[in-house]
Amino acid sequence: MSSNVGLSTPRGSGTSGYVQRNLSHLRPRDNAAPYPKDYDSIKHRQRQPDQNILNHDKLREIEVKVFDLRDKLEDEGVEEEEIELQTSALREKLSSETNGAGKGSSGRGLKPHQVHELAKAKIEESEKLRKALGIREDYEEGSHWKRQEERLREGVPGKGKDR
């Protein structure tokens, strides 16, 4: 035994006397606060969706529907030229629908792994709410309190002069 750790003798203890370190012990971290002290730097920023991923998902949905039609027609025994004509017609129809009308993404039908679609829906929802409440685009969160603090600072020296 070294440095007075463990049993002085393992006799009568029912153990081998082997000392292990406690792996469940949590050591304190270097920095005490895991969050920044500067509150201006932790403003909420809306996550922007990646347009390439959104376009890829739209094209993928179209191709899945086209492939389902192709598979169905091949099972029915339709000729290859007719299959190509019908699939290209369906592809054109679906691509014009998605480019023209673009479905309103409310975020309800989206799954949690569809991060970019959810971000786009959230931005649209926030924009709709901002317009409904009449909030300016350049509005900065907490600006009311900053203006109030400035008024108080301006008012405090003036009160001291009156006395």
XYZ file of C-alpha atoms in Angstrom:
163
model
C 0.000 0.000 0.000
C 1.220 3.460 -0.838
C 0.403 6.824 0.719
C -2.094 5.441 3.265
C -4.731 4.578 0.688
C -7.011 1.613 1.231
C -6.812 -0.987 3.961
C -3.722 -1.383 6.052
C -4.113 -5.127 5.609
C -6.733 -7.013 3.604
C -6.904 -9.784 6.199
C -10.404 -10.381 7.525
C -12.028 -7.819 5.199
C -13.257 -10.266 2.589
C -11.566 -8.255 -0.186
C -8.285 -8.472 -2.022
C -7.334 -4.998 -0.877
C -7.024 -3.702 -4.434
C -7.849 0.025 -4.621
C -9.588 1.449 -7.694
C -10.202 5.056 -8.502
C -13.769 6.368 -8.455
C -14.776 6.734 -12.093
C -18.130 8.333 -11.237
C -16.531 11.306 -9.487
C -17.186 14.519 -11.422
C -14.290 16.935 -11.330
C -15.102 20.659 -11.452
C -14.587 22.372 -14.769
C -12.056 25.113 -15.375
C -14.535 27.895 -16.073
C -17.189 28.363 -13.420
C -19.880 29.839 -15.690
C -20.715 27.896 -18.872
C -22.494 30.922 -20.335
C -21.128 34.319 -21.369
C -21.511 37.263 -19.013
C -22.060 39.679 -21.902
C -25.821 39.604 -22.435
C -25.661 41.480 -25.749
C -23.748 38.601 -27.322
C -26.429 36.013 -26.484
C -29.207 37.587 -28.554
C -31.546 35.159 -30.220
C -30.602 34.537 -33.826
C -32.962 32.725 -36.138
C -31.378 29.723 -37.802
C -31.358 30.222 -41.557
C -32.362 27.251 -43.730
C -29.987 26.018 -46.421
C -31.683 26.640 -49.760
C -29.707 23.872 -51.500
C -31.014 21.284 -49.055
C -34.578 22.549 -49.435
C -34.327 22.325 -53.240
C -32.796 18.860 -52.995
C -35.653 17.646 -50.802
C -38.246 19.042 -53.229
C -36.559 17.327 -56.180
C -36.283 14.109 -54.198
C -40.030 14.128 -53.439
C -40.737 14.589 -57.152
C -38.414 11.752 -58.134
C -39.981 9.419 -55.557
C -43.426 9.999 -57.088
C -42.021 9.544 -60.596
C -40.311 6.309 -59.579
C -43.560 5.006 -58.032
C -45.365 5.669 -61.328
C -42.549 4.018 -63.297
C -42.639 0.952 -61.043
C -46.438 0.688 -61.358
C -46.309 0.980 -65.155
C -43.524 -1.607 -65.425
C -45.597 -4.028 -63.334
C -48.532 -3.495 -65.703
C -46.291 -4.301 -68.696
C -46.472 -0.920 -70.455
C -43.898 -0.249 -73.211
C -40.725 1.667 -72.332
C -41.491 4.661 -74.595
C -44.917 5.085 -73.008
C -43.354 4.842 -69.521
C -40.839 7.577 -70.427
C -43.603 9.844 -71.777
C -45.801 9.454 -68.693
C -42.945 9.850 -66.195
C -41.579 12.954 -67.934
C -45.101 14.432 -68.046
C -45.562 13.758 -64.333
C -42.125 15.197 -63.557
C -42.941 18.406 -65.467
C -46.344 18.703 -63.781
C -44.927 18.252 -60.262
C -41.987 20.599 -60.827
C -44.299 23.335 -62.151
C -46.571 22.885 -59.104
C -43.701 23.196 -56.635
C -42.164 26.184 -58.458
C -45.453 27.994 -58.999
C -47.571 27.585 -55.903
C -45.072 26.219 -53.391
C -46.947 24.528 -50.575
C -47.436 26.586 -47.434
C -45.095 24.994 -44.948
C -46.828 25.370 -41.617
C -44.393 23.101 -39.826
C -47.141 20.760 -38.669
C -46.488 17.976 -41.166
C -42.732 18.145 -40.704
C -40.676 15.633 -38.807
C -37.998 16.612 -36.248
C -35.154 15.573 -38.568
C -36.312 18.045 -41.243
C -34.344 20.860 -39.649
C -34.157 23.190 -42.640
C -37.855 22.886 -43.438
C -38.674 23.582 -39.789
C -36.382 26.624 -39.812
C -38.058 27.957 -42.957
C -41.514 27.415 -41.459
C -40.442 29.147 -38.239
C -39.113 32.159 -40.144
C -42.358 32.420 -42.107
C -44.375 32.125 -38.899
C -42.270 34.790 -37.155
C -42.602 37.107 -40.137
C -46.372 36.626 -40.192
C -46.607 37.340 -36.464
C -44.350 40.392 -36.767
C -46.585 41.825 -39.506
C -49.765 41.034 -37.549
C -48.463 42.813 -34.447
C -47.047 45.733 -36.425
C -43.446 45.273 -35.278
C -40.804 47.028 -37.384
C -38.188 44.954 -39.199
C -35.346 46.849 -37.543
C -36.772 46.313 -34.042
C -34.143 45.254 -31.546
C -35.196 43.166 -28.589
C -34.885 45.104 -25.320
C -34.592 48.506 -27.030
C -37.421 49.835 -24.844
C -35.378 49.230 -21.716
C -32.323 50.888 -23.244
C -34.337 53.996 -24.071
C -35.788 54.026 -20.568
C -32.299 53.795 -19.038
C -31.115 56.689 -21.220
C -34.064 58.820 -20.078
C -33.275 58.024 -16.448
C -29.606 58.945 -16.924
C -30.589 62.225 -18.552
C -33.126 62.949 -15.817
C -30.843 62.191 -12.826
C -28.312 65.062 -13.318
C -31.159 67.529 -13.836
C -32.759 66.619 -10.503
C -29.470 67.124 -8.687
C -29.237 70.725 -9.933
C -32.677 71.645 -8.586
C -31.722 70.825 -5.002
